[in-house]
Coordinates of C-alpha atoms and ligand atoms in Angstrom, one line a residue:
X1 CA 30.5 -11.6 14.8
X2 CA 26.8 -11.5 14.5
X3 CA 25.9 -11.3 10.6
X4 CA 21.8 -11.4 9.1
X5 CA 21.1 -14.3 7.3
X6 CA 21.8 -12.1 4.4
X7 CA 25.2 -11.3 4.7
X8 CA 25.8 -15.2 5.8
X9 CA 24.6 -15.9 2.3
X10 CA 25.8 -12.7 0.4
X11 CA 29.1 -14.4 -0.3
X12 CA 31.1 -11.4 0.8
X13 CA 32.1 -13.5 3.9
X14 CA 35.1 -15.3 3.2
X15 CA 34.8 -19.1 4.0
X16 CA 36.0 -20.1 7.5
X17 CA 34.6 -17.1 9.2
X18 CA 33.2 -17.3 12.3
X19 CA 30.0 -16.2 12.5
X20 CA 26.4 -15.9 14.6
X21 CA 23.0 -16.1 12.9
X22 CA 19.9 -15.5 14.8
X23 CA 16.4 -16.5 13.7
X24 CA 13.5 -18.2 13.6
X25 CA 13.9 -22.8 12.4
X26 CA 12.2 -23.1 9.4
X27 CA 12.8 -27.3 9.1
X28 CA 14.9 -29.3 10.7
X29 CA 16.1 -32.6 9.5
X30 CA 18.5 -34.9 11.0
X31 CA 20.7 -37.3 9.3
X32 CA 22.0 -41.2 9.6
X33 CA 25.4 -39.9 10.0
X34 CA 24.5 -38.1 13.1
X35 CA 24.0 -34.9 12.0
X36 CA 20.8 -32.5 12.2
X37 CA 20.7 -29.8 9.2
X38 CA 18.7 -26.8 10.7
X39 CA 16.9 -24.2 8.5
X40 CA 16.9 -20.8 10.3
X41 CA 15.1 -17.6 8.8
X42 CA 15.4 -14.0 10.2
X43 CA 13.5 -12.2 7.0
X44 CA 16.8 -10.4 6.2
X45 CA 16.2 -12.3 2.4
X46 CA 14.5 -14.0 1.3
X47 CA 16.6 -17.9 1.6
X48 CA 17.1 -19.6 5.0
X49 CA 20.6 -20.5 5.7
X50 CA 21.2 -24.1 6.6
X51 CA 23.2 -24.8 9.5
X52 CA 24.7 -28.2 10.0
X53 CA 24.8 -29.4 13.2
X54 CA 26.7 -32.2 14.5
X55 CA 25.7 -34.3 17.4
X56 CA 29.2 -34.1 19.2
X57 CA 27.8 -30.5 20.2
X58 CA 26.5 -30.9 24.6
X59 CA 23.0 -30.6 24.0
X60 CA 22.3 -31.9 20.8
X61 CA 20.1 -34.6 22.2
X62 CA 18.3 -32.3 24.6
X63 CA 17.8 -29.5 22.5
X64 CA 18.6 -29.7 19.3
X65 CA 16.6 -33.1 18.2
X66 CA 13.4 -31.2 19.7
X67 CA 13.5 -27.8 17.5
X68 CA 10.6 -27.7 15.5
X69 CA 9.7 -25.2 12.5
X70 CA 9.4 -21.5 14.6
X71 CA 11.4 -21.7 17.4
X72 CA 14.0 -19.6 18.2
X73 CA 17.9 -19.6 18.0
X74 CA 21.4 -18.7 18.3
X75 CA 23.7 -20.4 16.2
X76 CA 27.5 -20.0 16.2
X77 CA 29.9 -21.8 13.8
X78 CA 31.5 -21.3 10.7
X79 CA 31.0 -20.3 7.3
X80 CA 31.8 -22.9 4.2
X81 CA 30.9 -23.7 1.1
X82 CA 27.7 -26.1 0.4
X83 CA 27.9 -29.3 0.2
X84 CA 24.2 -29.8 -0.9
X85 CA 22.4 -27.7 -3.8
X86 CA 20.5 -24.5 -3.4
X87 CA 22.8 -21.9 -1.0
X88 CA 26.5 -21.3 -1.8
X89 CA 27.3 -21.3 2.1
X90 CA 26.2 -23.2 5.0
X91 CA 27.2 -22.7 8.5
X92 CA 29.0 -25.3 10.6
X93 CA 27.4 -25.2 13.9
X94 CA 30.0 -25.4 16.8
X95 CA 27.1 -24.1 19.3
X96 CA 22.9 -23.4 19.4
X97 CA 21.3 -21.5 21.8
X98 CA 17.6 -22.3 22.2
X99 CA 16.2 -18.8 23.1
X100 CA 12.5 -20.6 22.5
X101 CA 10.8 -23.6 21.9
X102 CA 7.6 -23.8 20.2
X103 CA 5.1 -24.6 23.1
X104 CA 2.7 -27.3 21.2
X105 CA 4.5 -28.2 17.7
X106 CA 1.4 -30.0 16.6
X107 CA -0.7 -26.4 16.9
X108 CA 1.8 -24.4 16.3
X109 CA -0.2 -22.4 12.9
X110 CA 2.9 -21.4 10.6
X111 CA 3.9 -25.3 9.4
X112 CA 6.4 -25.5 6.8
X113 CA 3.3 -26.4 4.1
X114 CA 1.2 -24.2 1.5
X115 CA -1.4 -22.6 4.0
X116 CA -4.7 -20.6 2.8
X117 CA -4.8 -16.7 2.7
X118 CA -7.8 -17.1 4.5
X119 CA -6.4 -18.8 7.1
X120 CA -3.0 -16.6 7.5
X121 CA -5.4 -13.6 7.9
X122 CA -6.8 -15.4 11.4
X123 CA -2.9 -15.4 12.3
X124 CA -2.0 -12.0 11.1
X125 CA 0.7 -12.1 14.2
X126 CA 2.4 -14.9 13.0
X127 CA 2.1 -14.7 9.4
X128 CA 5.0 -12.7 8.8
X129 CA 6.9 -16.0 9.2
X130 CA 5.8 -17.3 5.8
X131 CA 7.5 -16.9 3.0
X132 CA 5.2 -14.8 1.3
X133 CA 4.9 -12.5 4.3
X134 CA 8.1 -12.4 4.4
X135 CA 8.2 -11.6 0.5
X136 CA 5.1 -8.9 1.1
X137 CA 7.0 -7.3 3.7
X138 CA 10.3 -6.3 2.3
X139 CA 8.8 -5.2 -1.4
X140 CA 6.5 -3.1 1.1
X141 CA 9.4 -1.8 2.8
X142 CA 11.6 -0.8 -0.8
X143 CA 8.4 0.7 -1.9
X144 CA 8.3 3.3 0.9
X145 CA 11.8 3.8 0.5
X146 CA 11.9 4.0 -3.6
X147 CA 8.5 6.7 -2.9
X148 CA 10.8 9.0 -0.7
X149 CA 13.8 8.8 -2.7
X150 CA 12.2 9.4 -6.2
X151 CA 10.3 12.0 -4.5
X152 CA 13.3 13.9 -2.6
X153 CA 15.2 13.5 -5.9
X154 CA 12.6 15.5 -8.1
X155 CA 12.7 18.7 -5.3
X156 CA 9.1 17.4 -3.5
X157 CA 9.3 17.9 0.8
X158 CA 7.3 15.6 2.8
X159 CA 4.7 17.2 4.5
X160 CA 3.1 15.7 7.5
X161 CA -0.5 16.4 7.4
X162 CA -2.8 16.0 10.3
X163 CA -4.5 12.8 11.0
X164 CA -7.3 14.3 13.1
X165 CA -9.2 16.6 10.6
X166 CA -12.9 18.8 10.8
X167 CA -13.5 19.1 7.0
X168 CA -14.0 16.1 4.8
X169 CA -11.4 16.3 1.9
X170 CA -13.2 14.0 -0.4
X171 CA -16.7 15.1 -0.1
X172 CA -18.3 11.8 0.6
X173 CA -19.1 11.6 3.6
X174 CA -17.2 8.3 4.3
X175 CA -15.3 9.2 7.7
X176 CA -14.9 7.7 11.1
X177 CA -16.1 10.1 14.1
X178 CA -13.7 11.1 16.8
X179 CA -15.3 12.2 19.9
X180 CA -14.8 11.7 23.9
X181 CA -18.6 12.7 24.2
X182 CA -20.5 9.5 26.8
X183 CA -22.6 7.8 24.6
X184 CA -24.9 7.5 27.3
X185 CA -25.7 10.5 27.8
X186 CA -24.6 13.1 24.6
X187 CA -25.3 17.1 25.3
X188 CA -27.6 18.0 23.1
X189 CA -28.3 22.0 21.8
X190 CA -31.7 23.4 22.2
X191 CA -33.0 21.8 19.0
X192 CA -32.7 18.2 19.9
X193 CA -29.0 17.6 18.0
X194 CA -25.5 16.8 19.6
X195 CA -23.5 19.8 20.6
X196 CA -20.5 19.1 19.5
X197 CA -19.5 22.3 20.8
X198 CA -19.1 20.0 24.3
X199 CA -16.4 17.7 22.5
X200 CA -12.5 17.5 23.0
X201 CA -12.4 19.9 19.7
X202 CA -15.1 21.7 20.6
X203 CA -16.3 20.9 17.0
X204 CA -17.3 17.5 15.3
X205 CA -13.3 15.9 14.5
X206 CA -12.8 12.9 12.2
X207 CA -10.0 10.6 11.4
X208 CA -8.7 12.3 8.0
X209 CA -9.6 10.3 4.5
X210 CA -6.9 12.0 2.2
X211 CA -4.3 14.9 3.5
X212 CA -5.0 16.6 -0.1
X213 CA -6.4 20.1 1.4
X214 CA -3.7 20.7 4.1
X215 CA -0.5 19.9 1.2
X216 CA -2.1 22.3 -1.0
X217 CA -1.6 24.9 0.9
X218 CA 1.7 23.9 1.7
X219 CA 2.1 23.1 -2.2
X220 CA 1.4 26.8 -2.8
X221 CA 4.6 27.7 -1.0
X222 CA 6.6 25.3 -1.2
X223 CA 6.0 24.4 -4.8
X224 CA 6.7 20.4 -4.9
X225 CA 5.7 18.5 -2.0
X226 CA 3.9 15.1 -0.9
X227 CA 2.2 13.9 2.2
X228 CA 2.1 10.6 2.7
X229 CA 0.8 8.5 5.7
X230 CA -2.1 6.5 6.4
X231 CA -5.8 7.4 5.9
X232 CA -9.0 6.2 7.1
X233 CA -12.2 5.5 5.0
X234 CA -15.5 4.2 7.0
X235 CA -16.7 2.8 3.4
X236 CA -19.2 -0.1 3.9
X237 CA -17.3 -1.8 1.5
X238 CA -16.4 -5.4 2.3
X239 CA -14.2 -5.8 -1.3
X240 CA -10.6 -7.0 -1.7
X241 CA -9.8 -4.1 -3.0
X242 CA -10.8 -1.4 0.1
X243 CA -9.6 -0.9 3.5
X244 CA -10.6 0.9 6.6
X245 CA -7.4 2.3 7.2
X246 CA -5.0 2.7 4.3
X247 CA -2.0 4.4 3.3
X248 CA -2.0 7.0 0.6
X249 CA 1.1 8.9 -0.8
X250 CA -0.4 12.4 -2.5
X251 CA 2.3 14.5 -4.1
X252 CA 0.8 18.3 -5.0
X253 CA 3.1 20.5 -7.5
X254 CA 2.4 24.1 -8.3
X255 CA 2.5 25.6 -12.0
X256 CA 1.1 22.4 -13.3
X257 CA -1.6 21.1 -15.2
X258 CA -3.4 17.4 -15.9
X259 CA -0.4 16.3 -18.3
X260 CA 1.9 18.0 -16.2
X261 CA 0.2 15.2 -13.0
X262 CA -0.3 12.1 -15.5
X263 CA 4.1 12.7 -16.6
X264 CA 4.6 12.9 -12.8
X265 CA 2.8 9.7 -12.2
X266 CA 4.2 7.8 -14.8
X267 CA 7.7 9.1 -13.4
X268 CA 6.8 7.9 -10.2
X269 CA 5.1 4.4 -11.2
X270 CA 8.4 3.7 -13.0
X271 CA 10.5 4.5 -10.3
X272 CA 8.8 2.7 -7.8
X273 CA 9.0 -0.8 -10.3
X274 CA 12.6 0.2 -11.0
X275 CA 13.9 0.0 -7.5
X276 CA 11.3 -3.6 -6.3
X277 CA 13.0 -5.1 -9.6
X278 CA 16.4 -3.6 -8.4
X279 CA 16.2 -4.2 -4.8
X280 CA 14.3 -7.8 -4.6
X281 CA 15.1 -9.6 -7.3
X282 CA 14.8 -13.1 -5.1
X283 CA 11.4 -11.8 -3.9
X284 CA 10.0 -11.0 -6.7
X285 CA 11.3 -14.1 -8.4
X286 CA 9.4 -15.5 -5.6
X287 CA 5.8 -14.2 -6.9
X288 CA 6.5 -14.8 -10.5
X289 CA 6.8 -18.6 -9.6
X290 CA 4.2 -18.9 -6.9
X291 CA 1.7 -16.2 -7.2
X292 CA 1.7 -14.7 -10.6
X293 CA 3.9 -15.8 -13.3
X294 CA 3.8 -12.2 -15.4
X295 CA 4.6 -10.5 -11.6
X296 CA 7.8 -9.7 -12.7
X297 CA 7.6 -9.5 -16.5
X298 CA 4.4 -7.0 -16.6
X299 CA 6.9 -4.7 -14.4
X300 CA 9.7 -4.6 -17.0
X301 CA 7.1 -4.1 -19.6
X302 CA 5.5 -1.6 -18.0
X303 CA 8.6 0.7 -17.7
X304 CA 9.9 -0.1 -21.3
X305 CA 7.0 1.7 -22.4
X306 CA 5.2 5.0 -22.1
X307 CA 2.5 5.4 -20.3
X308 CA -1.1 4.7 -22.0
X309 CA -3.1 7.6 -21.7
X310 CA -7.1 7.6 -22.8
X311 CA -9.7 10.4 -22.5
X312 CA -12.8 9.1 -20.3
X313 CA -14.6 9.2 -23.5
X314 CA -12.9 7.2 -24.9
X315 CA -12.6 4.7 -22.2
X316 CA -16.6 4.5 -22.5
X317 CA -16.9 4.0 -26.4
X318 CA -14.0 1.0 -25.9
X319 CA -16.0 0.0 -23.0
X320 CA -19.4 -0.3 -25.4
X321 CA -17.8 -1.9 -28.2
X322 CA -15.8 -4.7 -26.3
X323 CA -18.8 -6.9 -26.5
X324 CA -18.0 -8.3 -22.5
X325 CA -20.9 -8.2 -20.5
X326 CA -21.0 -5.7 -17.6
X327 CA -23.1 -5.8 -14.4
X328 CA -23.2 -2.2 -14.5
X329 CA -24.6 -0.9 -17.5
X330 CA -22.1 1.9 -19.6
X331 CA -22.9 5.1 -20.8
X332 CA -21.2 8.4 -20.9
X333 CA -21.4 9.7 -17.4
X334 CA -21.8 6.6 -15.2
X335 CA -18.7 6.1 -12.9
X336 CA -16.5 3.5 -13.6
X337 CA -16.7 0.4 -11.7
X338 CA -14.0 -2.2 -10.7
X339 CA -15.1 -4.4 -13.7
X340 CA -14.9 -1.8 -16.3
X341 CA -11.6 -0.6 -14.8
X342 CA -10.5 -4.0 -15.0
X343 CA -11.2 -4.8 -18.9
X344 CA -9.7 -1.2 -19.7
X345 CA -6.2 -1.9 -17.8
X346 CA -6.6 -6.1 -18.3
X347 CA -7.9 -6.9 -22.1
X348 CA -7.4 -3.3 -23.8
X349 CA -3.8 -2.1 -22.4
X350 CA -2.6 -5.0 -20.6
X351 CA -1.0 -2.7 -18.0
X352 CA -1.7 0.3 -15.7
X353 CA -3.1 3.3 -17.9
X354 CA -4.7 6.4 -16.8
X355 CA -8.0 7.5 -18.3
X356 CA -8.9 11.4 -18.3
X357 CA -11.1 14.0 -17.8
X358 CA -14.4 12.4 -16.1
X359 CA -17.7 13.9 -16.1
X360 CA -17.8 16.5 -13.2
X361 CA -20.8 15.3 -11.8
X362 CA -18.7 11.9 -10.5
X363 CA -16.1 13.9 -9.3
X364 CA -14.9 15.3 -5.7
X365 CA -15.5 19.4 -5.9
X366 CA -12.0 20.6 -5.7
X367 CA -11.8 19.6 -9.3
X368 CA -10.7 21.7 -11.9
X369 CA -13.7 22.5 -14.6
X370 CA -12.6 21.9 -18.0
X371 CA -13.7 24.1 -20.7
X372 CA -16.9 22.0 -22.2
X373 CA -18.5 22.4 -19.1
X374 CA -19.4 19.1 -18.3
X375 CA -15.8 17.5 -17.6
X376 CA -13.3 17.9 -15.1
X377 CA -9.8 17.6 -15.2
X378 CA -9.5 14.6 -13.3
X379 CA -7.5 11.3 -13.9
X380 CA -7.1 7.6 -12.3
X381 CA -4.7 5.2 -13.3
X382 CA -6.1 1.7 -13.2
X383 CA -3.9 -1.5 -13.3
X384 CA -4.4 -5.2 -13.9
X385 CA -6.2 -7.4 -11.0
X386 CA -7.0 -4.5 -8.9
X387 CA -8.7 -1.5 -11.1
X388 CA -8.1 2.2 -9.6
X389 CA -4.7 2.3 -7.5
X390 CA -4.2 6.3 -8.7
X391 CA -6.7 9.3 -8.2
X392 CA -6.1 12.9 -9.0
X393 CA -6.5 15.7 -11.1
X394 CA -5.5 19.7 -11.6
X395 CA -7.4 21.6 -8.5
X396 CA -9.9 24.1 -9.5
X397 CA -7.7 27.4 -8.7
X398 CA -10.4 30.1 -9.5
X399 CA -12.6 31.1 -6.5
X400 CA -15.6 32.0 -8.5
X401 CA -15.4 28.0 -10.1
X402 CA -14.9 26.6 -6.9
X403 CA -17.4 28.4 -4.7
X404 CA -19.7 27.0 -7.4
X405 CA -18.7 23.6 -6.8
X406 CA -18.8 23.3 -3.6
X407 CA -22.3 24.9 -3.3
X408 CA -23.3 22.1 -5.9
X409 CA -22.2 20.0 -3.3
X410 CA -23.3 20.8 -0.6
X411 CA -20.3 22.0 1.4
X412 CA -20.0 24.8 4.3
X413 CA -18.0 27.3 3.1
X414 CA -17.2 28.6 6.6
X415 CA -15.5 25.0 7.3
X416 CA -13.5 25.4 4.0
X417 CA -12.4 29.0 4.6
X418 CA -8.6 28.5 5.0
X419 CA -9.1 26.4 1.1
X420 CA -11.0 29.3 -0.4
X421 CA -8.0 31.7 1.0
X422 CA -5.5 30.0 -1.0
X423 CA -7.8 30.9 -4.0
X424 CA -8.0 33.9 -2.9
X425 CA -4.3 35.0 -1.9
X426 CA -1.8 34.6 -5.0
X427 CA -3.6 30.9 -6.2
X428 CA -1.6 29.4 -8.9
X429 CA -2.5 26.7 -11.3
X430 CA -2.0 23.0 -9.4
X431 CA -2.6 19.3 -9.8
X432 CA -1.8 16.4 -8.1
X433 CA -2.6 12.7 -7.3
X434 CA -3.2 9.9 -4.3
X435 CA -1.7 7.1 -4.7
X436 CA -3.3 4.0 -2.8
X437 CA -0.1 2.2 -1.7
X438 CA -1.6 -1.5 -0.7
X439 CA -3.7 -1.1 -4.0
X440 CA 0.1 -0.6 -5.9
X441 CA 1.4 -3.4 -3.5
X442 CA -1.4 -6.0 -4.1
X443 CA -0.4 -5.2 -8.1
X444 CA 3.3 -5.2 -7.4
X445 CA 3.0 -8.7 -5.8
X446 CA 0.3 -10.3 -7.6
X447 CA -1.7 -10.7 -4.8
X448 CA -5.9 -11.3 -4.9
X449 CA -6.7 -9.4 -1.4
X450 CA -6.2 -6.2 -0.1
X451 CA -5.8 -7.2 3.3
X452 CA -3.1 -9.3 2.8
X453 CA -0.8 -5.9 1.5
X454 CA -0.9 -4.7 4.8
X455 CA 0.3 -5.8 8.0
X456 CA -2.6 -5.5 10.6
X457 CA -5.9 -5.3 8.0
X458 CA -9.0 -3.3 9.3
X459 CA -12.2 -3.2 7.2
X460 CA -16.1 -3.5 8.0
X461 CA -16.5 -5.7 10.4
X462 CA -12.8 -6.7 11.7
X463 CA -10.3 -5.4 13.5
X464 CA -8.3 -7.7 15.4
X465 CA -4.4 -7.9 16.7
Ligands
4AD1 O1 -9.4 8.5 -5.5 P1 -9.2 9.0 -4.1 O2 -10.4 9.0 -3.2 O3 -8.4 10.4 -4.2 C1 -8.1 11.2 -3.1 O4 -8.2 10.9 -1.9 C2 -7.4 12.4 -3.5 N1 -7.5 13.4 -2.4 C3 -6.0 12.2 -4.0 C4 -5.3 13.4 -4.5 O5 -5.6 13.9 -5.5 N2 -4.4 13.9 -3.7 O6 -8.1 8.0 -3.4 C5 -6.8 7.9 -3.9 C6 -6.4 6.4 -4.0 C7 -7.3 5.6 -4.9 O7 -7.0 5.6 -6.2 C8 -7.1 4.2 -4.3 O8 -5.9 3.6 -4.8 C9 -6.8 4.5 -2.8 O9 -6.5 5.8 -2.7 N3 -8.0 4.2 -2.0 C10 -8.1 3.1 -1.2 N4 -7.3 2.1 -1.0 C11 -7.7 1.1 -0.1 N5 -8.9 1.1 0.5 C12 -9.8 2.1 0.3 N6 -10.9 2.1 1.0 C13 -9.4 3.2 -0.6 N7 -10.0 4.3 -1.0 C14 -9.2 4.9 -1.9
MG2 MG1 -10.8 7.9 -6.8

């Protein structure tokens, strides 16, 4: 029977069984007694299994001695216990199959050595051959999982909200432009502009940078729901911490307020740690030894606690006092940056912690106003190595309050119509949060760069694969 590399290794296979892995050579190495001891990987785990392979087998000599570290195989044998250290089970070879060599082994880019994150980024196609790819790409894979789950298990639905989108849900300006209009030669109205009116939408279309609006509306009927998918920011910024194309997850619940958000968050951080600890303990173990040494110990600690929670305020008068240095200057009202983030999560929590209630002038319109006037009911949670991986707040639910905003800023009210309805038709008191996922992943792993949380990266300037 055909078994993953994982169930080879799980040890629920009794010894003696007769079994087929298929996979990718990691090493091979052959041995004075006429026997070659082949490493094969199919990124069911996180371990190889080593298969043993004698040189009585037909085409040992003409296949076997030439596998080198990627190629591809077949191998049939049988299961028994290890002779050498490390695995409990090898697998006697009785037959390989050679599905691929590796054309030029000398230039093949995934050798079985340490290779630069730099570098594995020129090979994004191969990279997920590497152990740490490997590692990145099934903790990415029990985080989507664990966000469903914990979600479905509190009462949220998953709402799928559109990807091509006419109003900007963040207010900044930041999108990419979707049109089918010839560069060449753009219609323009009387005045000299470009008459979008001509384009596949017959209005100006964008790729969407948060699904917020469009669950909100669904929020207030549905009462607990999420969408979560990816989202596409045309920010300038060539950081390790941002992305052209990301994914968020933004749950929305109704008859809530800011605490109401920050316990949701907390509940979902928690989860999320629960299940990677749970689910990839080898992984993990992985990062802690190679990567990050705290990787897995910061997670325990993290849900063993409550959640630290600090008023904006506060976050400024700990900034002033800490005595560090900032390039950006702090006083109340300045926006935090990715260095005062960091000493707030790093050196005065240790772990994530959410600060509250931001000045309203920094913050996206659909904010709720707080009572003093001059601070909305907004919150990010900011973690170690990374700053910012959660934004939200309560959503300003009177009309009056949020036609006020959103003149402040600028914004059409005829393009927002549909929002303004739902403030307009039975609105309800509401909060909710994005949650940046590679942000959570680069934490979760202990990784430096953004781009290495996500399979194909796209930011300023590259695009490639
Ligand atoms: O703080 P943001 O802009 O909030 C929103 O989009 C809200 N609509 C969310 C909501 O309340 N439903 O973005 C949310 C998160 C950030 O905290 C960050 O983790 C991530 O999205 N993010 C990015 N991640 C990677 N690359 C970028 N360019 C990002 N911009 C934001
Ligand atoms: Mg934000």
């Amino acid at each position: 029977t055909v078994v993953s590399v994982k169930q080879a290794l799980s040890g629920k296979l009794e010894a003696g069984s007769k079994v087929t892995v298929r996979g990718w050579v990691r090493t091979r190495r052959d041995s004075k007694a006429g026997l070659s001891f082949v490493n094969v990987n199919d990124g069911s785990c996180f371990d190889p299994i080593q298969a043993v392979v004698p040189a009585t087998l037909p085409n040992y000599e003409s296949e076997v001695k030439h596998l080198t570290a990627g190629a591809g195989v077949i191998v049939s044998g049988t299961l028994a216990p290890s002779q050498g250290k490390g695995q409990a089970f090898e697998l006697q070879a009785e037959q390989v199959q050679v599905t691929g060599f590796v054309d030029d082994p000398e230039t093949y880019p995934i050798q079985p050595k340490q290779h630069s994150m730099e570098f594995l980024r020129e090979v994004a196609h191969l990279r997920p051959r590497t152990n740490l790819f490997g590692a990145v790409t099934r903790v990415r894979h029990t985080m989507m999982t664990a966000i469903h789950r914990h979600l479905t298990e509190q009462g949220f639905f998953w709402i799928n909200t559109p990807i091509i989108t006419t109003s900007d849900a963040e207010g900044a300006g930041d999108m990419f432009r979707l049109s089918t209009l010839d560069l060449a030669n753009l219609p323009r109205t009387p005045d000299g502009r470009i008459d979008f009116r001509k384009d596949f939408f017959g209005r100006e279309a964008f790729l969407t940078v948060s699904g917020q609006l469009n669950v909100e509306a669904y929020c207030l009927a549905m009462s607990k729901v999420y969408t979560f998918g990816p989202t596409f920011r045309a920010e300038n910024s060539n950081t390790p911490r941002h992305l052209a194309e990301f994914w968020m997850v933004e749950p929305e619940i109704a008859f809530a307020d800011l605490g109401a958000d920050a316990d949701c968050a907390e509940a979902f951080l928690k989860a999320i740690f629960r299940a990677v600890l749970e689910e990839r303990p080898d992984d993990m173990a992985f990062f802690a030894d190679r990567v990050l040494p705290e990787a897995v110990t910061r997670l325990e600690a993290f849900i063993a606690q409550p959640f630290e929670r600090i008023d904006y305020g506060e976050a400024i008068e700990i900034l002033k006092k800490s005595g560090q240095k900032f390039e950006y200057p702090v006083a109340w009202g300045v926006d935090l940056q990715t260095e005062h983030e960091r000493y707030l999560a790093e050196k005065h929590v240790g772990r994530p912690v959410v600060v509250m209630n931001y000045p309203e002038a920094i913050k996206a319109f659909y904010m709720r106003l707080n009572d003093d006037g001059r601070t909305v009911a907004a919150m990010d949670v900011l973690a170690p190595g990374i700053g910012e991986i959660i934004g939200g707040s309560q959503r300003e639910e009177r009309l009056d309050h949020l036609d006020a905003r959103m003149a402040k800023f600028g914004l059409d009210a005829r393009t927002y119509g549909w929002y303004r309805d739902l403030r307009r038709y039975g609105t309800v008191p509401h909060a909710g949060f994005g949650l940046g996922f590679e942000r959570l992943l680069v934490y979760v792993c202990g990784l430096s760069n953004i781009r290495d949380a996500i399979p194909y990266p796209r930011a300023a300037g590259s695009a490639d694969f």
